[in-house]
Each structure stands twice: as structure tokens, then as C-alpha cells.
Short mmCIF file of C-alpha atoms in Angstrom, two decimals:
data_model
loop_
_atom_site.label_atom_id
_atom_site.label_comp_id
_atom_site.label_asym_id
_atom_site.label_seq_id
_atom_site.Cartn_x
_atom_site.Cartn_y
_atom_site.Cartn_z
CA UNK A 1 32.00 79.09 -7.86
CA UNK A 2 29.46 76.61 -9.08
CA UNK A 3 27.98 74.35 -6.46
CA UNK A 4 27.99 70.76 -7.69
CA UNK A 5 24.76 69.64 -6.10
CA UNK A 6 22.64 72.66 -6.74
CA UNK A 7 21.00 73.11 -10.10
CA UNK A 8 19.43 76.33 -8.97
CA UNK A 9 20.40 79.59 -10.63
CA UNK A 10 18.35 81.72 -8.30
CA UNK A 11 20.49 81.36 -5.21
CA UNK A 12 22.06 84.58 -3.89
CA UNK A 13 25.75 85.08 -4.64
CA UNK A 14 28.09 84.15 -1.83
CA UNK A 15 31.68 84.91 -1.03
CA UNK A 16 34.40 82.39 -1.61
CA UNK A 17 34.47 81.12 1.96
CA UNK A 18 30.79 80.35 2.08
CA UNK A 19 31.03 78.86 -1.38
CA UNK A 20 33.72 76.49 -0.15
CA UNK A 21 31.65 75.60 2.87
CA UNK A 22 28.62 74.88 0.76
CA UNK A 23 30.73 72.87 -1.64
CA UNK A 24 31.99 70.80 1.29
CA UNK A 25 28.44 70.28 2.47
CA UNK A 26 27.57 69.08 -1.03
CA UNK A 27 30.69 67.08 -1.68
CA UNK A 28 30.85 63.60 -3.15
CA UNK A 29 29.65 60.93 -0.76
CA UNK A 30 32.02 59.35 1.68
CA UNK A 31 31.89 55.56 1.74
CA UNK A 32 30.32 55.47 5.17
CA UNK A 33 27.37 57.45 3.85
CA UNK A 34 26.47 54.62 1.46
CA UNK A 35 26.66 51.66 3.81
CA UNK A 36 22.88 51.33 3.79
CA UNK A 37 22.69 50.68 0.06
CA UNK A 38 22.52 46.91 0.31
CA UNK A 39 19.75 47.04 2.88
CA UNK A 40 17.77 49.58 0.85
CA UNK A 41 18.09 47.50 -2.31
CA UNK A 42 17.10 44.36 -0.46
CA UNK A 43 14.01 46.12 0.81
CA UNK A 44 13.26 47.28 -2.71
CA UNK A 45 13.51 43.76 -4.09
CA UNK A 46 11.43 42.38 -1.25
CA UNK A 47 8.75 45.00 -1.80
CA UNK A 48 7.81 43.92 -5.28
CA UNK A 49 7.71 41.19 -7.83
CA UNK A 50 10.36 40.42 -10.38
CA UNK A 51 9.95 43.02 -13.13
CA UNK A 52 10.06 40.17 -15.65
CA UNK A 53 6.78 38.99 -14.21
CA UNK A 54 4.94 42.26 -14.79
CA UNK A 55 2.01 40.22 -16.11
CA UNK A 56 1.80 38.21 -12.91
CA UNK A 57 -1.07 40.20 -11.41
CA UNK A 58 -3.21 39.42 -14.42
CA UNK A 59 -2.27 35.76 -14.32
CA UNK A 60 -3.09 35.64 -10.63
CA UNK A 61 -6.57 36.93 -11.31
CA UNK A 62 -7.12 34.42 -14.10
CA UNK A 63 -5.81 31.63 -11.93
CA UNK A 64 -8.06 32.70 -9.09
CA UNK A 65 -11.08 32.51 -11.38
CA UNK A 66 -10.11 29.04 -12.53
CA UNK A 67 -9.53 27.98 -8.96
CA UNK A 68 -12.93 29.29 -7.99
CA UNK A 69 -14.48 27.44 -10.91
CA UNK A 70 -12.82 24.18 -9.95
CA UNK A 71 -13.94 24.61 -6.35
CA UNK A 72 -17.41 25.42 -7.64
CA UNK A 73 -17.44 22.30 -9.75
CA UNK A 74 -16.17 20.13 -6.95
CA UNK A 75 -18.55 21.57 -4.39
CA UNK A 76 -21.53 21.05 -6.62
CA UNK A 77 -20.50 17.56 -7.58
CA UNK A 78 -19.98 18.44 -11.18
CA UNK A 79 -16.53 16.90 -11.05
CA UNK A 80 -18.01 13.56 -10.26
CA UNK A 81 -20.70 14.05 -12.83
CA UNK A 82 -18.18 14.89 -15.48
CA UNK A 83 -16.16 11.80 -14.69
CA UNK A 84 -19.30 9.76 -14.78
CA UNK A 85 -20.16 11.28 -18.12
CA UNK A 86 -16.79 10.27 -19.45
CA UNK A 87 -17.47 6.63 -18.78
CA UNK A 88 -21.14 6.39 -19.54
CA UNK A 89 -22.14 8.47 -22.49
CA UNK A 90 -22.02 7.92 -26.17
CA UNK A 91 -19.39 9.83 -28.08
CA UNK A 92 -21.61 12.77 -29.05
CA UNK A 93 -22.95 13.35 -25.56
CA UNK A 94 -19.53 12.84 -24.09
CA UNK A 95 -18.14 15.56 -26.28
CA UNK A 96 -21.00 17.84 -25.31
CA UNK A 97 -20.40 17.23 -21.64
CA UNK A 98 -16.69 17.68 -22.08
CA UNK A 99 -17.18 20.97 -23.85
CA UNK A 100 -19.54 22.22 -21.20
CA UNK A 101 -17.43 21.20 -18.25
CA UNK A 102 -13.95 21.46 -19.73
CA UNK A 103 -13.45 25.19 -19.12
CA UNK A 104 -14.03 24.58 -15.45
CA UNK A 105 -10.80 22.66 -15.32
CA UNK A 106 -12.44 19.58 -13.99
CA UNK A 107 -9.86 16.87 -13.50
CA UNK A 108 -10.31 13.87 -15.71
CA UNK A 109 -8.80 11.23 -13.50
CA UNK A 110 -11.34 11.32 -10.71
CA UNK A 111 -13.36 8.25 -11.54
CA UNK A 112 -12.90 6.53 -8.20
CA UNK A 113 -13.38 9.76 -6.34
CA UNK A 114 -16.47 10.40 -8.41
CA UNK A 115 -17.82 6.99 -7.47
CA UNK A 116 -17.35 7.77 -3.78
CA UNK A 117 -18.96 11.16 -4.17
CA UNK A 118 -21.85 9.72 -6.15
CA UNK A 119 -22.38 7.04 -3.54
CA UNK A 120 -22.40 9.62 -0.75
CA UNK A 121 -24.87 11.76 -2.64
CA UNK A 122 -27.05 8.77 -3.31
CA UNK A 123 -27.04 7.92 0.38
CA UNK A 124 -28.08 11.41 1.31
CA UNK A 125 -30.74 11.32 -1.36
CA UNK A 126 -32.15 8.13 0.09
CA UNK A 127 -32.65 9.80 3.43
CA UNK A 128 -35.13 12.26 2.03
CA UNK A 129 -37.73 11.45 -0.53
CA UNK A 130 -38.24 14.92 -1.88
CA UNK A 131 -36.48 18.16 -1.20
CA UNK A 132 -38.52 19.74 1.60
CA UNK A 133 -38.56 23.48 2.14
CA UNK A 134 -36.66 23.11 5.40
CA UNK A 135 -34.08 20.89 3.80
CA UNK A 136 -33.82 23.25 0.92
CA UNK A 137 -33.45 26.12 3.36
CA UNK A 138 -30.73 24.28 5.17
CA UNK A 139 -28.88 23.71 1.97
CA UNK A 140 -29.63 27.23 0.78
CA UNK A 141 -27.80 28.64 3.77
CA UNK A 142 -24.78 26.67 2.62
CA UNK A 143 -25.38 27.01 -1.06
CA UNK A 144 -27.63 25.62 -3.74
CA UNK A 145 -29.07 22.10 -3.56
CA UNK A 146 -26.18 20.09 -4.85
CA UNK A 147 -27.91 16.84 -5.33
CA UNK A 148 -30.74 18.38 -7.31
CA UNK A 149 -28.40 20.13 -9.69
CA UNK A 150 -26.15 17.13 -10.20
CA UNK A 151 -29.01 14.82 -10.73
CA UNK A 152 -30.61 17.15 -13.24
CA UNK A 153 -27.45 17.11 -15.30
CA UNK A 154 -27.22 13.37 -15.21
CA UNK A 155 -30.86 12.94 -16.09
CA UNK A 156 -30.62 15.35 -18.97
CA UNK A 157 -27.60 13.55 -20.29
CA UNK A 158 -29.30 10.24 -19.86
CA UNK A 159 -32.34 11.35 -21.82
CA UNK A 160 -30.11 12.94 -24.46
CA UNK A 161 -28.24 9.73 -25.03
CA UNK A 162 -31.40 7.72 -25.54
CA UNK A 163 -32.00 6.46 -22.03
CA UNK A 164 -29.37 3.75 -22.03
CA UNK A 165 -29.62 1.11 -19.36
CA UNK A 166 -25.95 0.39 -19.16
CA UNK A 167 -25.52 -1.37 -15.83
CA UNK A 168 -21.77 -0.95 -15.83
CA UNK A 169 -21.72 2.79 -16.30
CA UNK A 170 -21.00 4.95 -13.31
CA UNK A 171 -23.56 7.51 -14.28
CA UNK A 172 -26.33 5.03 -14.76
CA UNK A 173 -25.37 3.35 -11.54
CA UNK A 174 -25.67 6.64 -9.76
CA UNK A 175 -29.13 7.25 -11.23
CA UNK A 176 -30.18 3.73 -10.43
CA UNK A 177 -29.25 4.17 -6.80
CA UNK A 178 -31.05 7.46 -6.60
CA UNK A 179 -34.14 6.16 -8.32
CA UNK A 180 -34.22 2.92 -6.39
CA UNK A 181 -33.73 0.61 -9.34
CA UNK A 182 -32.80 0.57 -13.03
CA UNK A 183 -36.43 0.46 -14.13
CA UNK A 184 -37.30 3.45 -12.01
CA UNK A 185 -34.69 5.71 -13.52
CA UNK A 186 -36.96 7.07 -16.22
CA UNK A 187 -39.68 8.05 -13.81
CA UNK A 188 -37.15 9.45 -11.41
CA UNK A 189 -35.54 11.54 -14.06
CA UNK A 190 -38.86 12.76 -15.33
CA UNK A 191 -39.55 14.13 -11.87
CA UNK A 192 -36.11 15.64 -11.63
CA UNK A 193 -36.51 17.33 -14.98
CA UNK A 194 -39.77 18.90 -13.86
CA UNK A 195 -37.88 20.71 -11.12
CA UNK A 196 -34.95 21.54 -13.35
CA UNK A 197 -36.37 22.21 -16.79
CA UNK A 198 -33.14 23.74 -18.16
CA UNK A 199 -31.15 21.38 -20.31
CA UNK A 200 -27.92 22.61 -18.77
CA UNK A 201 -26.86 21.59 -15.28
CA UNK A 202 -28.34 24.25 -13.06
CA UNK A 203 -26.71 25.35 -9.87
CA UNK A 204 -29.36 27.80 -8.87
CA UNK A 205 -31.18 26.96 -5.66
CA UNK A 206 -34.27 24.87 -6.19
CA UNK A 207 -37.45 26.88 -6.39
CA UNK A 208 -38.62 25.64 -3.03
CA UNK A 209 -35.67 27.23 -1.28
CA UNK A 210 -36.19 30.57 0.43
CA UNK A 211 -33.77 33.29 -0.64
CA UNK A 212 -30.77 33.74 1.65
CA UNK A 213 -30.90 36.96 3.70
CA UNK A 214 -28.32 39.38 2.48
CA UNK A 215 -25.61 40.35 4.91
CA UNK A 216 -23.98 42.99 2.77
CA UNK A 217 -24.79 46.54 3.78
CA UNK A 218 -26.99 48.23 1.25
CA UNK A 219 -25.62 51.48 -0.20
CA UNK A 220 -28.38 53.63 1.21
CA UNK A 221 -27.46 52.60 4.72
CA UNK A 222 -23.82 53.52 4.64
CA UNK A 223 -23.27 57.10 5.59
CA UNK A 224 -20.11 57.51 3.59
CA UNK A 225 -19.77 55.22 0.65
CA UNK A 226 -16.33 54.08 -0.19
CA UNK A 227 -14.99 54.23 3.36
CA UNK A 228 -13.99 50.76 4.51
CA UNK A 229 -14.74 51.51 8.12
CA UNK A 230 -18.37 52.07 7.29
CA UNK A 231 -18.82 49.44 4.64
CA UNK A 232 -18.26 46.62 7.08
CA UNK A 233 -20.86 47.58 9.62
CA UNK A 234 -23.79 45.17 9.65
CA UNK A 235 -25.96 47.43 11.73
CA UNK A 236 -28.61 47.96 9.10
CA UNK A 237 -27.90 44.97 6.95
CA UNK A 238 -30.30 42.13 6.58
CA UNK A 239 -33.35 44.05 7.66
CA UNK A 240 -36.15 43.51 5.24
CA UNK A 241 -37.08 46.59 3.34
CA UNK A 242 -40.61 47.62 4.07
CA UNK B 1 30.24 45.20 -18.07
CA UNK B 2 26.80 46.65 -17.64
CA UNK B 3 25.25 49.27 -19.87
CA UNK B 4 24.54 52.65 -18.25
CA UNK B 5 20.93 53.23 -17.30
CA UNK B 6 19.22 55.70 -19.57
CA UNK B 7 16.51 56.58 -17.10
CA UNK B 8 17.22 55.17 -13.64
CA UNK B 9 14.06 56.66 -12.23
CA UNK B 10 11.78 54.96 -14.71
CA UNK B 11 13.77 51.73 -14.48
CA UNK B 12 13.53 51.71 -10.70
CA UNK B 13 9.80 52.34 -10.86
CA UNK B 14 9.69 49.30 -13.12
CA UNK B 15 11.42 47.19 -10.49
CA UNK B 16 15.03 47.42 -11.65
CA UNK B 17 17.21 46.89 -8.58
CA UNK B 18 20.33 48.29 -10.16
CA UNK B 19 18.48 51.49 -11.01
CA UNK B 20 17.25 51.74 -7.44
CA UNK B 21 20.86 51.54 -6.30
CA UNK B 22 21.72 54.44 -8.58
CA UNK B 23 18.97 56.53 -7.03
CA UNK B 24 20.16 55.61 -3.57
CA UNK B 25 23.73 56.66 -4.26
CA UNK B 26 22.52 59.96 -5.66
CA UNK B 27 20.00 60.92 -2.98
CA UNK B 28 21.28 59.30 0.20
CA UNK B 29 24.22 61.68 0.81
CA UNK B 30 22.17 64.89 0.68
CA UNK B 31 19.35 63.18 2.61
CA UNK B 32 21.51 61.97 5.47
CA UNK B 33 23.32 65.30 5.60
CA UNK B 34 20.05 67.20 5.79
CA UNK B 35 18.97 64.85 8.57
CA UNK B 36 22.24 65.38 10.42
CA UNK B 37 21.49 69.10 10.53
CA UNK B 38 17.85 68.62 11.47
CA UNK B 39 17.92 65.53 13.69
CA UNK B 40 21.51 65.05 14.74
CA UNK B 41 22.92 61.69 15.76
CA UNK B 42 19.96 59.59 14.64
CA UNK B 43 20.29 60.79 11.05
CA UNK B 44 21.47 57.44 9.69
CA UNK B 45 18.61 55.54 11.30
CA UNK B 46 16.03 57.98 10.05
CA UNK B 47 17.52 57.88 6.56
CA UNK B 48 17.33 54.09 6.57
CA UNK B 49 13.63 54.30 7.43
CA UNK B 50 13.11 56.77 4.61
CA UNK B 51 14.62 54.32 2.13
CA UNK B 52 12.41 51.52 3.40
CA UNK B 53 9.41 53.67 2.63
CA UNK B 54 10.80 54.64 -0.76
CA UNK B 55 11.51 51.00 -1.55
CA UNK B 56 7.99 50.04 -0.61
CA UNK B 57 6.33 52.63 -2.81
CA UNK B 58 8.90 52.96 -5.60
CA UNK B 59 6.88 51.01 -8.11
CA UNK B 60 3.97 53.38 -7.78
CA UNK B 61 6.06 56.51 -8.30
CA UNK B 62 5.13 58.66 -11.26
CA UNK B 63 7.09 61.83 -11.85
CA UNK B 64 10.34 63.33 -12.93
CA UNK B 65 13.70 63.59 -11.21
CA UNK B 66 12.77 66.78 -9.36
CA UNK B 67 9.57 65.16 -8.19
CA UNK B 68 11.45 62.13 -6.92
CA UNK B 69 13.92 64.33 -5.11
CA UNK B 70 11.07 66.25 -3.50
CA UNK B 71 9.41 62.97 -2.52
CA UNK B 72 12.55 61.71 -0.80
CA UNK B 73 12.93 64.87 1.24
CA UNK B 74 9.24 65.09 2.04
CA UNK B 75 9.46 61.68 3.65
CA UNK B 76 12.81 62.61 5.17
CA UNK B 77 11.44 65.70 6.89
CA UNK B 78 8.35 63.91 8.18
CA UNK B 79 10.40 61.12 9.69
CA UNK B 80 12.95 63.55 11.03
CA UNK B 81 10.25 65.48 12.83
CA UNK B 82 8.78 62.25 14.15
CA UNK B 83 12.20 61.30 15.47
CA UNK B 84 12.55 64.65 17.18
CA UNK B 85 9.15 64.35 18.80
CA UNK B 86 10.03 60.93 20.11
CA UNK B 87 13.25 62.13 21.64
CA UNK B 88 12.39 65.78 22.35
CA UNK B 89 15.73 66.99 21.11
CA UNK B 90 16.33 70.44 19.69
CA UNK B 91 17.80 70.04 16.23
CA UNK B 92 20.26 72.89 15.87
CA UNK B 93 21.87 72.21 19.20
CA UNK B 94 22.52 68.56 18.55
CA UNK B 95 25.28 69.29 16.11
CA UNK B 96 26.28 72.64 17.53
CA UNK B 97 26.89 71.00 20.90
CA UNK B 98 29.46 68.63 19.51
CA UNK B 99 32.53 68.84 21.80
CA UNK B 100 34.17 72.18 21.22
CA UNK B 101 37.65 70.95 20.52
CA UNK B 102 36.54 69.04 17.48
CA UNK B 103 34.46 71.81 16.00
CA UNK B 104 37.12 74.41 16.66
CA UNK B 105 39.74 72.30 14.97
CA UNK B 106 37.51 71.93 11.99
CA UNK B 107 36.69 75.60 11.74
CA UNK B 108 40.38 76.40 11.95
CA UNK B 109 40.98 74.12 9.07
CA UNK B 110 38.77 76.47 7.12
CA UNK B 111 41.70 78.80 6.99
CA UNK B 112 44.41 76.30 6.23
CA UNK B 113 42.95 73.50 4.20
CA UNK B 114 39.77 72.22 2.66
CA UNK B 115 36.89 72.14 5.05
CA UNK B 116 35.45 68.75 5.71
CA UNK B 117 31.84 67.86 5.07
CA UNK B 118 31.23 67.28 8.76
CA UNK B 119 32.63 70.66 9.69
CA UNK B 120 30.52 72.37 7.07
CA UNK B 121 27.38 70.65 8.34
CA UNK B 122 28.29 71.54 11.93
CA UNK B 123 28.38 75.20 10.98
CA UNK B 124 25.10 75.07 9.09
CA UNK B 125 23.54 73.36 12.11
CA UNK B 126 24.39 76.44 14.18
CA UNK B 127 21.99 78.50 12.11
CA UNK B 128 18.45 79.11 13.32
CA UNK B 129 16.30 76.12 12.38
CA UNK B 130 14.41 77.76 9.51
CA UNK B 131 17.60 79.07 7.94
CA UNK B 132 19.47 75.78 8.38
CA UNK B 133 16.67 73.84 6.70
CA UNK B 134 16.33 76.33 3.86
CA UNK B 135 20.07 76.24 3.15
CA UNK B 136 20.18 72.44 3.27
CA UNK B 137 17.14 71.89 1.06
CA UNK B 138 17.94 74.61 -1.46
CA UNK B 139 21.69 74.20 -1.70
CA UNK B 140 22.63 70.70 -0.62
CA UNK B 141 19.47 68.86 -1.64
CA UNK B 142 19.09 70.94 -4.79
CA UNK B 143 15.36 71.54 -4.44
CA UNK B 144 13.79 74.52 -6.15
CA UNK B 145 11.96 77.17 -4.17
CA UNK B 146 8.51 75.71 -4.84
CA UNK B 147 9.42 72.18 -3.72
CA UNK B 148 11.35 73.41 -0.70
CA UNK B 149 8.43 75.64 0.28
CA UNK B 150 6.00 72.75 -0.01
CA UNK B 151 8.20 70.49 2.11
CA UNK B 152 8.81 73.15 4.74
CA UNK B 153 5.21 74.22 4.83
CA UNK B 154 6.12 77.81 4.07
CA UNK B 155 5.51 80.36 1.37
CA UNK B 156 8.10 80.67 -1.37
CA UNK B 157 8.99 84.18 -0.22
CA UNK B 158 9.75 82.93 3.28
CA UNK B 159 12.01 80.22 1.86
CA UNK B 160 13.92 82.77 -0.20
CA UNK B 161 14.37 85.04 2.81
CA UNK B 162 15.50 82.19 5.06
CA UNK B 163 17.98 80.98 2.45
CA UNK B 164 19.47 84.43 2.03
CA UNK B 165 19.66 85.08 5.76
CA UNK B 166 21.25 81.68 6.33
CA UNK B 167 23.95 82.28 3.76
CA UNK B 168 24.67 85.74 5.07
CA UNK B 169 24.95 84.39 8.59
CA UNK B 170 27.37 81.70 7.47
CA UNK B 171 29.42 84.41 5.88
CA UNK B 172 29.54 86.27 9.16
CA UNK B 173 30.43 83.10 11.06
CA UNK B 174 33.51 82.33 9.03
CA UNK B 175 35.48 85.52 9.45
CA UNK B 176 34.64 85.41 13.17
CA UNK B 177 36.60 82.16 13.62
CA UNK B 178 39.43 83.56 11.56
CA UNK B 179 39.76 86.48 13.92
CA UNK B 180 40.68 84.20 16.82
CA UNK B 181 44.02 85.22 18.31
CA UNK B 182 45.87 82.08 17.26
CA UNK B 183 44.89 82.38 13.64
CA UNK B 184 47.59 84.07 11.59
CA UNK B 185 46.80 86.87 9.14
CA UNK B 186 48.12 84.66 6.35
CA UNK B 187 45.37 82.14 7.00
CA UNK B 188 42.81 84.91 7.12
CA UNK B 189 43.87 86.04 3.69
CA UNK B 190 43.23 82.60 2.26
CA UNK B 191 39.54 83.00 3.10
CA UNK B 192 39.14 85.71 0.48
#
């Protein structure tokens, strides 16, 4: 007697009685044995994404990069700079700025916000004449010197567009405030460009800033690489190598 | 009207809920029956936990039907043993100690009519633990010797021996009930 559930041919032969018993043990399911199906399927659905969105993980990663870039741009004031660019620059420079900043997903309706941000930055700039090492250190512990980078970009753009003295432009207004007057913009920007020689907006810390101590454990200190429980220990991290 | 699934296993691994339901309906009965023999009354709860784990990891499953079957029973045995440790209950006795009247009635029905699934499982549960598990995994769950051995943590030879001994013992258990005084010779004849 063939046993419905078993696909095995290497089971020992059994008499009819045992065969019937085994067949009963392997019989078609009773309804009460399947009552958990809905719960199991619900758990299955809850455990994973819609199969039609198989590409979702990739999209999430791309979105996360864009999000990081937008945050980056906002944190470093590039959003405001871009908006200022949009209002102030001649067509060619505007297109250049747009191309450079466009991939970052910078919003293009932030003019008022940009003005506020620019004003705040200008106020902070007024409080210190030059970036001092301590100030740079302070900003280094929180990130690169925002004002320096933003101002470099503006100055570069200003020089590139022929040093316009357009009083009504947001960008020029920002430079004017920072420089202390429209006639001082050129000198101010010349100084700024000395610290930031690159023609692109730089977000690297200014050269006067001390490097931030690393808090990530170096590979040679972790006893077993790849084990999360060891990777997080800061015991040897941050110590200067001799 | 829905089209039949060509490969429910692959479809389920791809997130197809309907395919997952097909797998459930195919594997749940042998799983819960195996757990009834091994764990006893908590079999349904343990089986539900097994399916939660399967549901969680289904999309990462790579293998064929035999591999999936082995996976289900690997988890089933682990959780069954965990359940036993929590409640310190001996497996074979939990079904064998079902009130006698019920089990006797069912074993009598062996002679007169088709044996029920519950009665069959009750008898298998009376086997020594190793034999009961071997019979359930090899016969009811349909696992091959290698997979059963891996799940049981035994050598293939030991699984074969336990399966054979279990079947022989079942054979000896059945005529014994038929020789009870109130069983007529006619019913005994129907056993063979």
C-alpha cells in the first residue's frame, strides 16, 4: 500500500494494519489543522515588502544619498547660496551654478529662507574678523567652516561674473554685509579666495582647523574583525599613534 | 479564477502570499502531527511559532522542495524541544496518557472501521522517543534518511534502525489490541 505523504522508496515493508495506521497518520488535513493559515500568511505579508516593489531597496539607497546631499547642502549654506545665485548672476554663471548645485536637489524656492540664512551668517561673520584656530576648531568639531565655504563660492561667482555691484541682488547684498560695504567686497573676496583657492565651493575644513580626532576603532586594535561586539568598543580608539 | 502556481516555493520566496498559503497547507499538517507526537498538547502553539519564523525568513530561502521541508522540520524540532524544556514534560507520555477510554475506543476502531488520524498518532506516541520521531519524520513528514538524520542529530544508520524498530513495534501493538476479549475474531481477521 503506497503511503500518500511519503516519497521514500527505502522504507521497510509493513503489514496491512501498520500501513493503514501510517496512512491515517498521513491523511489529508482536517480543517482544524489549517486554522492558522490566515495568521501565518499575515505574518508573511508583514515580514516583507510588496513583491512588486522588489526594486525598493535600491531606491531607498538612492533616496538616502539624495537626502544626505540635501542635508549637506542645507547645513553648509549652499542652499542659500544657490538661491542667491539664481537671483544675482548673469545667465552663464547662473547656469554654471545651477549645474553644479542641481544634483544636490537644492530647492529653488528658498529665496526668503536664503536671505534669513545669509543674514544670520553675516551676523556671525561680523562677530569674528578672521577665522581663528580656536574658532575653526570649534567649527571643526561640528563640521567644516560653513561661512568660509559659502563665502568662497559667492566670491568666486562674483569674480566670474565680472564683479557686478548690483545692490538689489541677494548674493551681492550678502557679500556687502560680510565685507562691510559694497566697495569693500573686492578686497574681502580677494582675501577669501586666498584661503579657498579652488574655484568650486569647498566644504573641506579651512587649513587653520586641526583635524578631528577619530573615534572609530582602527582595525589593528580590534581583536576579531567583523564581530559587531568588538567593533564598537572605543577602548583603543582616538589614541594618537606613536 | 486564479492560475495554478508553477513553483510555489520560488513564488513564496519572491513574496507571493498565495504561494505561501500553498506551502502552509502542504507542510502544516505533517508539522503539527509530528509536534503532537513530540510535544503533546502545545503542538498547535509551537507550530504557529514555527510559521512565524518561516514567514520572517521565507524571502531569504534558497533551495528545493526537500530543502524547504527539512527547514520546516528543523525549526519545528528546535522549538518543540524548547517547549519541552520550558514545561519539563516527557513527550511520549503526553499522548500516551490520554484518558484510556478514548484511546481504547480508537484502537478498537482499528478492527472495525478506518482508524482516525488522532488514534494513529496516539499509537505512534507510545513508541520510544527515538522510534516515534524517526517514524514521524520519515513516513509522515516524508523526509529522506539524510535530512531526518541531520534534524535528529543522528547517523543515517541509527535513523534507519529506529524507523524499522518503530514500524515493527507498531505492528506488534496492533494485534495486541485485537486480542482483547471483547474483540470478535471477525474483526481480527479484518486486520490482515
